[in-house]
Each structure stands twice: as C-alpha cells, then as structure tokens.
Amino acid sequence: MIGDYEGFRSGFACFVGRPNAGKSTLTNAVVGEKIAITSNRPQTTRHAIRGIVHRSDGQLVIVDTPGLHRPRTLLGQRLNDLVRTTWAEVDVIGLCVPANEAVGTGDRFIATELAALRRTPKLAVVTKTDLVSPSRLAEQLTAVAELGAETGIEWADVVPVSATTGDRVGLVTELLLAQLPEGPPLYPDGELTDEPEETLIAELVREAALEGVRDELPHSIAVVVEEMIPREDRPEDRPLLDIHASLYVERDSQKAIVIGHKGSRLRDVGTKARHQIERLLGTPVYLDLHVKVAKDWQRDPKQLGRLGF
C-alpha cells in the first residue's frame, strides 16, 4: 500500500490554546468549509470536531478541541480531559496565541502541559494578525518564541496567520503537513468531517442560540437532536427533512431568555440555524425547536451523560 503513496503524508493535527484564541476559525479556514462552530464568545467548542484537508501530497485531519481552562464545573473538567486525550493522540500540535493579547498565564499553563509531550512536534501559531500593527506583531512573535524557551518547547516553527483575511493559512497547512508521517490517506476523498450529522446540526443550533445573548448563558445551553426523518409524501425533486431538536438550559430564567418576547428569539435562532443546516446537508429542512430545563446539568454526571458529554 505504502508504495502507491510514495512521499504522501497523512495524520492528525490539533490546534490548542486558551478559550477564544481563534482555533475554530483557523480550523475552518484550513479546511475551507464551516465545520467547527465559531463565536466571538470564548468556550463555544465542546466536541473534538475533525476537519479533513485533502491534497495531492497528503491528507491532514484537524481535530478541533475546546479551549483548555481552569475548570469550575464537572463539565469544565470533562472538557479539559477531552483536550488532553486529544493531545496525546495527534501527530502535530499547533498552539494558538492571539496577536492582539499579551502572552499570559493561560498560555503559559498550556505551554507547560504541552512541554510534557516530548515526542510530538509543536508549532506556535500567532492568530488574528489582521488586528495588530506590524511592530506589535513582531513583539508578539518574539514573546511566543520566548514562551517556548521558558517552558522547554522547541517550536518546529513560529508562524503568524489571519484566518479572517486568509493571510498565511496555506503556509500553516504546509507546516502541519510537513510534520506528518508518510502513509496512505486515512479518509475517502471528498469527506470533510467524520462527525455524525446530528452532532454538527446540534452545534449549529447551539451557535445560533448563543448569538446575541452575549455573556448571559454561554455554557448553559446544550442541544440534542431528537430525530431526523425525511417528510413522507414529498415528490422526489422536492424532499424535506424534519429535524426535531431540544435546547437544554439550567434554569427557567434562561429558558425565558432563549425563547424571547412571544417566542421571537427562538424563531430567530431557528431561521439562522436552518440556513446553516441546509447549507451543510444540501437539502431543505423543517426545523422544530423546543427549550427544556435540565436543572444544573453541568454539575450532574447523569445529565451530562444524557446530553452527550
């Protein structure tokens, strides 16, 4: 098999960094499709969603991890465990540090953890370069190089990137690919992610629900897709997919926020999510959303399990 793939590299990479360091946006830019949900609120990603980059010289599978943070709840702890498990399994790690924020204790905390993974090559990726001046960027690149020296990491490379403008996204892909082992592709051509559709749909609904409620409930929403069934009696050229999903919050007051005045917010969430889901699936969708209260689910192991964590 290897003979057919002379010089072909394939393997797993992941971007890590503190919450809101631009990991999901960069994942989407590298894969070229929206597969990881993005939000300007930290801690949006909850699942290790994989994006697959197919090239003539290699296949790069990107695992998108939640931001590592000091956990305050059982959910927080489980998310951190997920991050560490992911790190241990990939071929190369990109540590994302935003260009517009000073290197801080959060970055040091993560770099120290990464330093323990001696055999895995590490790339330092300075994100959001479009938000700073060239001189500020130069200072940040130096600071990130020093962070490596300080924690005992020898960076395979330090690279600035802007996922928003696309600047040097291609270079990041090249540098990650270069660190992968030689071997045949891991996924069939044309696949972009190996996540089940339900997971992606639940994430798109959650992203739409988080928009506009700024800091009120970033962690308190979980979404479960209860069922997806093609509508019967539809002509073949006009299919319709019925999707029923539940949004779980922790308190009645949060339920009121998500539903909004006379249901206006929930309708809005449904419309936004439906457009994204239709783009993802390439088929018209009827999306039915219900908001339910699962008291303090982030601290309850039973409920966490039921909601997929």
mmCIF file of N, CA and C in Angstrom, residues 72-123:
data_model
loop_
_atom_site.group_PDB
_atom_site.id
_atom_site.type_symbol
_atom_site.label_atom_id
_atom_site.label_comp_id
_atom_site.label_asym_id
_atom_site.label_seq_id
_atom_site.Cartn_x
_atom_site.Cartn_y
_atom_site.Cartn_z
ATOM 1 N N ARG A 72 -14.378 24.939 36.543
ATOM 2 C CA ARG A 72 -15.169 25.283 37.731
ATOM 3 C C ARG A 72 -16.325 24.306 37.912
ATOM 4 N N THR A 73 -16.616 23.505 36.868
ATOM 5 C CA THR A 73 -17.732 22.556 36.971
ATOM 6 C C THR A 73 -17.257 21.202 36.465
ATOM 7 N N LEU A 74 -18.110 20.201 36.646
ATOM 8 C CA LEU A 74 -17.797 18.865 36.142
ATOM 9 C C LEU A 74 -17.680 18.904 34.616
ATOM 10 N N LEU A 75 -18.558 19.697 33.964
ATOM 11 C CA LEU A 75 -18.464 19.838 32.505
ATOM 12 C C LEU A 75 -17.089 20.379 32.137
ATOM 13 N N GLY A 76 -16.646 21.421 32.856
ATOM 14 C CA GLY A 76 -15.338 22.021 32.589
ATOM 15 C C GLY A 76 -14.224 20.994 32.708
ATOM 16 N N GLN A 77 -14.337 20.151 33.725
ATOM 17 C CA GLN A 77 -13.330 19.117 33.952
ATOM 18 C C GLN A 77 -13.311 18.113 32.800
ATOM 19 N N ARG A 78 -14.523 17.708 32.358
ATOM 20 C CA ARG A 78 -14.613 16.738 31.260
ATOM 21 C C ARG A 78 -14.067 17.326 29.965
ATOM 22 N N LEU A 79 -14.312 18.621 29.753
ATOM 23 C CA LEU A 79 -13.789 19.269 28.548
ATOM 24 C C LEU A 79 -12.261 19.251 28.574
ATOM 25 N N ASN A 80 -11.684 19.570 29.727
ATOM 26 C CA ASN A 80 -10.221 19.555 29.853
ATOM 27 C C ASN A 80 -9.657 18.156 29.601
ATOM 28 N N ASP A 81 -10.345 17.130 30.130
ATOM 29 C CA ASP A 81 -9.885 15.752 29.904
ATOM 30 C C ASP A 81 -9.895 15.427 28.420
ATOM 31 N N LEU A 82 -10.949 15.924 27.735
ATOM 32 C CA LEU A 82 -11.072 15.699 26.300
ATOM 33 C C LEU A 82 -9.882 16.308 25.562
ATOM 34 N N VAL A 83 -9.495 17.522 25.978
ATOM 35 C CA VAL A 83 -8.361 18.196 25.342
ATOM 36 C C VAL A 83 -7.096 17.365 25.507
ATOM 37 N N ARG A 84 -6.851 16.914 26.743
ATOM 38 C CA ARG A 84 -5.600 16.181 26.999
ATOM 39 C C ARG A 84 -5.554 14.840 26.268
ATOM 40 N N THR A 85 -6.713 14.182 26.167
ATOM 41 C CA THR A 85 -6.755 12.909 25.437
ATOM 42 C C THR A 85 -6.411 13.175 23.973
ATOM 43 N N THR A 86 -6.970 14.248 23.426
ATOM 44 C CA THR A 86 -6.727 14.591 22.021
ATOM 45 C C THR A 86 -5.240 14.843 21.790
ATOM 46 N N TRP A 87 -4.628 15.641 22.670
ATOM 47 C CA TRP A 87 -3.206 15.965 22.500
ATOM 48 C C TRP A 87 -2.356 14.717 22.407
ATOM 49 N N ALA A 88 -2.714 13.725 23.246
ATOM 50 C CA ALA A 88 -1.877 12.530 23.324
ATOM 51 C C ALA A 88 -1.969 11.698 22.042
ATOM 52 N N GLU A 89 -3.009 11.950 21.229
ATOM 53 C CA GLU A 89 -3.250 11.080 20.071
ATOM 54 C C GLU A 89 -2.871 11.683 18.730
ATOM 55 N N VAL A 90 -2.502 12.969 18.681
ATOM 56 C CA VAL A 90 -2.241 13.582 17.370
ATOM 57 C C VAL A 90 -0.757 13.534 16.994
ATOM 58 N N ASP A 91 -0.476 13.810 15.705
ATOM 59 C CA ASP A 91 0.906 13.773 15.202
ATOM 60 C C ASP A 91 1.615 15.115 15.335
ATOM 61 N N VAL A 92 0.844 16.201 15.359
ATOM 62 C CA VAL A 92 1.450 17.537 15.477
ATOM 63 C C VAL A 92 0.445 18.461 16.164
ATOM 64 N N ILE A 93 0.948 19.394 16.965
ATOM 65 C CA ILE A 93 0.076 20.309 17.718
ATOM 66 C C ILE A 93 0.411 21.752 17.354
ATOM 67 N N GLY A 94 -0.614 22.546 17.090
ATOM 68 C CA GLY A 94 -0.410 23.981 16.863
ATOM 69 C C GLY A 94 -0.945 24.749 18.060
ATOM 70 N N LEU A 95 -0.076 25.441 18.790
ATOM 71 C CA LEU A 95 -0.542 26.268 19.911
ATOM 72 C C LEU A 95 -0.912 27.648 19.383
ATOM 73 N N CYS A 96 -2.180 28.022 19.534
ATOM 74 C CA CYS A 96 -2.660 29.312 19.023
ATOM 75 C C CYS A 96 -2.575 30.383 20.111
ATOM 76 N N VAL A 97 -1.911 31.477 19.776
ATOM 77 C CA VAL A 97 -1.817 32.618 20.691
ATOM 78 C C VAL A 97 -2.259 33.850 19.899
ATOM 79 N N PRO A 98 -3.315 34.555 20.335
ATOM 80 C CA PRO A 98 -3.771 35.721 19.573
ATOM 81 C C PRO A 98 -2.745 36.851 19.568
ATOM 82 N N ALA A 99 -2.600 37.520 18.416
ATOM 83 C CA ALA A 99 -1.612 38.592 18.268
ATOM 84 C C ALA A 99 -1.993 39.823 19.088
ATOM 85 N N ASN A 100 -3.304 39.969 19.363
ATOM 86 C CA ASN A 100 -3.766 41.213 19.993
ATOM 87 C C ASN A 100 -3.886 41.130 21.508
ATOM 88 N N GLU A 101 -3.380 40.028 22.108
ATOM 89 C CA GLU A 101 -3.411 39.935 23.574
ATOM 90 C C GLU A 101 -2.042 39.476 24.066
ATOM 91 N N ALA A 102 -1.564 40.098 25.126
ATOM 92 C CA ALA A 102 -0.239 39.740 25.654
ATOM 93 C C ALA A 102 -0.209 38.269 26.057
ATOM 94 N N VAL A 103 0.941 37.635 25.894
ATOM 95 C CA VAL A 103 1.112 36.258 26.355
ATOM 96 C C VAL A 103 0.885 36.253 27.862
ATOM 97 N N GLY A 104 -0.033 35.399 28.327
ATOM 98 C CA GLY A 104 -0.406 35.469 29.742
ATOM 99 C C GLY A 104 -0.284 34.134 30.447
ATOM 100 N N THR A 105 -0.830 34.094 31.661
ATOM 101 C CA THR A 105 -0.706 32.879 32.472
ATOM 102 C C THR A 105 -1.410 31.694 31.810
ATOM 103 N N GLY A 106 -2.522 31.954 31.114
ATOM 104 C CA GLY A 106 -3.249 30.885 30.423
ATOM 105 C C GLY A 106 -2.371 30.214 29.383
ATOM 106 N N ASP A 107 -1.647 31.034 28.592
ATOM 107 C CA ASP A 107 -0.760 30.489 27.553
ATOM 108 C C ASP A 107 0.375 29.692 28.197
ATOM 109 N N ARG A 108 0.899 30.213 29.298
ATOM 110 C CA ARG A 108 1.997 29.511 29.999
ATOM 111 C C ARG A 108 1.531 28.166 30.548
ATOM 112 N N PHE A 109 0.332 28.178 31.123
ATOM 113 C CA PHE A 109 -0.271 26.972 31.685
ATOM 114 C C PHE A 109 -0.343 25.873 30.609
ATOM 115 N N ILE A 110 -0.821 26.253 29.407
ATOM 116 C CA ILE A 110 -0.960 25.279 28.313
ATOM 117 C C ILE A 110 0.410 24.850 27.784
ATOM 118 N N ALA A 111 1.310 25.835 27.592
ATOM 119 C CA ALA A 111 2.642 25.516 27.066
ATOM 120 C C ALA A 111 3.372 24.547 28.001
ATOM 121 N N THR A 112 3.205 24.750 29.308
ATOM 122 C CA THR A 112 3.851 23.857 30.277
ATOM 123 C C THR A 112 3.322 22.435 30.127
ATOM 124 N N GLU A 113 2.000 22.315 29.928
ATOM 125 C CA GLU A 113 1.403 20.987 29.723
ATOM 126 C C GLU A 113 1.925 20.353 28.429
ATOM 127 N N LEU A 114 2.033 21.191 27.379
ATOM 128 C CA LEU A 114 2.496 20.681 26.077
ATOM 129 C C LEU A 114 3.944 20.201 26.146
ATOM 130 N N ALA A 115 4.739 20.908 26.940
ATOM 131 C CA ALA A 115 6.170 20.571 27.041
ATOM 132 C C ALA A 115 6.371 19.122 27.496
ATOM 133 N N ALA A 116 5.393 18.608 28.237
ATOM 134 C CA ALA A 116 5.498 17.231 28.732
ATOM 135 C C ALA A 116 5.355 16.198 27.609
ATOM 136 N N LEU A 117 4.719 16.605 26.491
ATOM 137 C CA LEU A 117 4.576 15.692 25.343
ATOM 138 C C LEU A 117 5.836 15.793 24.498
ATOM 139 N N ARG A 118 6.891 15.156 24.950
ATOM 140 C CA ARG A 118 8.211 15.367 24.339
ATOM 141 C C ARG A 118 8.282 15.007 22.862
ATOM 142 N N ARG A 119 7.600 13.914 22.479
ATOM 143 C CA ARG A 119 7.809 13.408 21.122
ATOM 144 C C ARG A 119 6.953 14.091 20.047
ATOM 145 N N THR A 120 5.920 14.821 20.460
ATOM 146 C CA THR A 120 5.029 15.433 19.466
ATOM 147 C C THR A 120 5.555 16.790 19.002
ATOM 148 N N PRO A 121 5.774 16.983 17.681
ATOM 149 C CA PRO A 121 6.226 18.300 17.205
ATOM 150 C C PRO A 121 5.167 19.375 17.475
ATOM 151 N N LYS A 122 5.638 20.574 17.781
ATOM 152 C CA LYS A 122 4.721 21.666 18.117
ATOM 153 C C LYS A 122 5.021 22.908 17.292
ATOM 154 N N LEU A 123 3.950 23.518 16.815
ATOM 155 C CA LEU A 123 4.031 24.741 16.022
ATOM 156 C C LEU A 123 3.433 25.874 16.846
#
